[in-house]
Backbone as CSV, one residue per row, in Angstrom:
resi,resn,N_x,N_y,N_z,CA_x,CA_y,CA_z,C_x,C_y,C_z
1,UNK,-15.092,-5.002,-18.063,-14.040,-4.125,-18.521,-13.238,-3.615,-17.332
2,UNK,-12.082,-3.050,-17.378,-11.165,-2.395,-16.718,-12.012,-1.254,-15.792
3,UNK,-11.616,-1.050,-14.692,-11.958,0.110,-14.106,-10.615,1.468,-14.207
4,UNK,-11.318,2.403,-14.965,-10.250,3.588,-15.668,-9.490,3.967,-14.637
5,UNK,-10.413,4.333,-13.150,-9.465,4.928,-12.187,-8.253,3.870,-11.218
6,UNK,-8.965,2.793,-10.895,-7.764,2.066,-10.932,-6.642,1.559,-11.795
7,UNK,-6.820,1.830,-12.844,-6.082,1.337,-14.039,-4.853,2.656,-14.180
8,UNK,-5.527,3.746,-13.862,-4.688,4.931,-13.712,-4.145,4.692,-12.546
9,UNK,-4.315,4.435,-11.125,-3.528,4.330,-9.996,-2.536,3.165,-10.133
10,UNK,-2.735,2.404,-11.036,-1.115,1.327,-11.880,-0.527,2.043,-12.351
11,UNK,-1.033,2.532,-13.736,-0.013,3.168,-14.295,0.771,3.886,-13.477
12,UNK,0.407,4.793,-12.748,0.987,6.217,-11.639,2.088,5.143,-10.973
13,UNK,1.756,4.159,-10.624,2.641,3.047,-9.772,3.718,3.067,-10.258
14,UNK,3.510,2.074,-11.684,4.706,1.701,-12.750,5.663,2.978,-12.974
15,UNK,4.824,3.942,-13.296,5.640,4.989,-13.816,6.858,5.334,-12.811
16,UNK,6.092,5.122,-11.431,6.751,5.798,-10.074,7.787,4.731,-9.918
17,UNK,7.864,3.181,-9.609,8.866,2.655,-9.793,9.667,2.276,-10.944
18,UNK,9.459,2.649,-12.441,10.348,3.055,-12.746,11.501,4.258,-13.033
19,UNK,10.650,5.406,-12.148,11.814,6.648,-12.257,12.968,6.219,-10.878
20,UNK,12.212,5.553,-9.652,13.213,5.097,-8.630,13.908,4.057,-9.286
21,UNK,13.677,3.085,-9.322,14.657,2.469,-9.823,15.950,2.710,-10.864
22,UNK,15.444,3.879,-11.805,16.197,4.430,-13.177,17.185,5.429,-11.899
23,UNK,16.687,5.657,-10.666,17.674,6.954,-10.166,18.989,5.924,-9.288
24,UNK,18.603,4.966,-9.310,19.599,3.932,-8.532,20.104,3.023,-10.123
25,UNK,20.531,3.559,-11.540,20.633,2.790,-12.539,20.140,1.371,-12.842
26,UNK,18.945,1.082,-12.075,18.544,-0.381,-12.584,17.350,-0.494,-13.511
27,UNK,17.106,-0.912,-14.489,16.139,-0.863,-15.352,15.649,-2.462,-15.106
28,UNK,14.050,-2.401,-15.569,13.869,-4.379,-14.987,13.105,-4.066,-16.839
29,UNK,13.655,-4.347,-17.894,13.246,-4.805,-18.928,11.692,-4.852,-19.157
30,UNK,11.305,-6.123,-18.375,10.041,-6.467,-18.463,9.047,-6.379,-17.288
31,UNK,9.107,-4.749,-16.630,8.542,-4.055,-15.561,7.438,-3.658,-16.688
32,UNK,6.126,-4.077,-16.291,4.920,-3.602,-17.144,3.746,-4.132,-16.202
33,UNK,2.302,-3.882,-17.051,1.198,-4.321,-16.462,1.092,-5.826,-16.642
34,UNK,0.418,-6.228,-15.807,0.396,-7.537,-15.501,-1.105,-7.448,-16.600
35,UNK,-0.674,-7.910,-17.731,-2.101,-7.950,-18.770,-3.292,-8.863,-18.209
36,UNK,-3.593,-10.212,-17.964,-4.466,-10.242,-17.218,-5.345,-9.970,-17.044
37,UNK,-4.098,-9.072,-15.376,-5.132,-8.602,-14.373,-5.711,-7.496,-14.626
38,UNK,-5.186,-6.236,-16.029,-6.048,-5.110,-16.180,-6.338,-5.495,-17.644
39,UNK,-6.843,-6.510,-17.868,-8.009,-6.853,-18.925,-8.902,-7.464,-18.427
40,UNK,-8.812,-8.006,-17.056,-10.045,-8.390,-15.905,-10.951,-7.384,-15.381
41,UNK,-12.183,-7.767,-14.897,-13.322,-6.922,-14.430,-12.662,-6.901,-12.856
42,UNK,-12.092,-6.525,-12.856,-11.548,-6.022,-10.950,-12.042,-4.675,-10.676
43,UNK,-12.134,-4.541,-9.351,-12.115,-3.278,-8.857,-11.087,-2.686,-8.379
44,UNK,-10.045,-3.580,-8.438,-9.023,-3.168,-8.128,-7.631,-2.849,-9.122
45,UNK,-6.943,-2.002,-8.767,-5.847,-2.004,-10.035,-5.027,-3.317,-10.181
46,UNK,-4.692,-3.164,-11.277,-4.171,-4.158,-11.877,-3.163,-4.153,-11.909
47,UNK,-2.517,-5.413,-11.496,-1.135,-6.192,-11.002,0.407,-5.598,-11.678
48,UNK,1.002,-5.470,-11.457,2.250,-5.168,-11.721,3.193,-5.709,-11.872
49,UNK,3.853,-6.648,-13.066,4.466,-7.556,-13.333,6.233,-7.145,-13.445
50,UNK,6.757,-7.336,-12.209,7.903,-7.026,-12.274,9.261,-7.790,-13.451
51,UNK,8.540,-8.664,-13.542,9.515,-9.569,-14.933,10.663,-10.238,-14.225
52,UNK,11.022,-10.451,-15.785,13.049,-11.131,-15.379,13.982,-10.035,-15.384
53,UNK,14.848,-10.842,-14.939,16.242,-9.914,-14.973,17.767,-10.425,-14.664
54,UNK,18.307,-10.124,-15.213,19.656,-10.894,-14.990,20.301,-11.277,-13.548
55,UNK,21.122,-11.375,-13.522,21.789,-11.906,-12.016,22.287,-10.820,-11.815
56,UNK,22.879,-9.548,-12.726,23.556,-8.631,-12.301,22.740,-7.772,-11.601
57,UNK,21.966,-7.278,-12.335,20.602,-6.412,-12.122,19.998,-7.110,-11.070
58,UNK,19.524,-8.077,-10.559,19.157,-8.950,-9.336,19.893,-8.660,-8.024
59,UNK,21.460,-8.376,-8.225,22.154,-8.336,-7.675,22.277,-6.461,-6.698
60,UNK,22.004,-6.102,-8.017,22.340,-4.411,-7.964,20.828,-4.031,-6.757
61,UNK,19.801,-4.342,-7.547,18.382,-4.453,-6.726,18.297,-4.994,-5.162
62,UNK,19.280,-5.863,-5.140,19.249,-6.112,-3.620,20.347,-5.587,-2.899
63,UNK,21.164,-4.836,-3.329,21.983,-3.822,-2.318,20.811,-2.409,-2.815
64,UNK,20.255,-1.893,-3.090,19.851,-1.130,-3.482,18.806,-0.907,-1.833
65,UNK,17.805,-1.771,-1.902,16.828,-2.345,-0.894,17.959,-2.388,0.304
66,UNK,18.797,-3.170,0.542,19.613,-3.497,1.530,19.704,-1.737,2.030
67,UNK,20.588,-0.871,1.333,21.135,0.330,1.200,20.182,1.309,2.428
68,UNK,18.974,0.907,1.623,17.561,1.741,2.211,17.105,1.253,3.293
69,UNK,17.650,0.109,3.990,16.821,-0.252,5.087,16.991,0.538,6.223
70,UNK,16.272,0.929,6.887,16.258,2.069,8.155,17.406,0.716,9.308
């Protein structure tokens, strides 16, 4: 089975990149748990499946990153 406390340090993840991303307007649709990996016996949290996304949104995401680079 899942380990609860890593399974909670994903969620906390997901949640966290999707409020950054929502503050730079990009939403990734199919940003969720990587099912899988937190229906696997890991000890570790489970994977984070960033999904698809259009070319626009692809686009927006990499000036976004670009924007932030020190």
């Amino acid at each position: 089975m899942s380990n609860p406390t890593a399974d909670a340090q994903a969620i906390d993840a997901l949640i966290e990149l999707r409020a950054a991303l929502s503050v730079h307007g990009i939403t990734l649709p199919s940003l969720d748990l990587h099912l899988p990996s937190y229906a696997g016996t890991y000890d570790t949290p489970p994977l984070i499946a960033l999904g698809n996304c259009n070319a626009g949104t692809a686009s927006r995401l990499a000036a976004v990153l670009r924007a932030g680079r020190p």
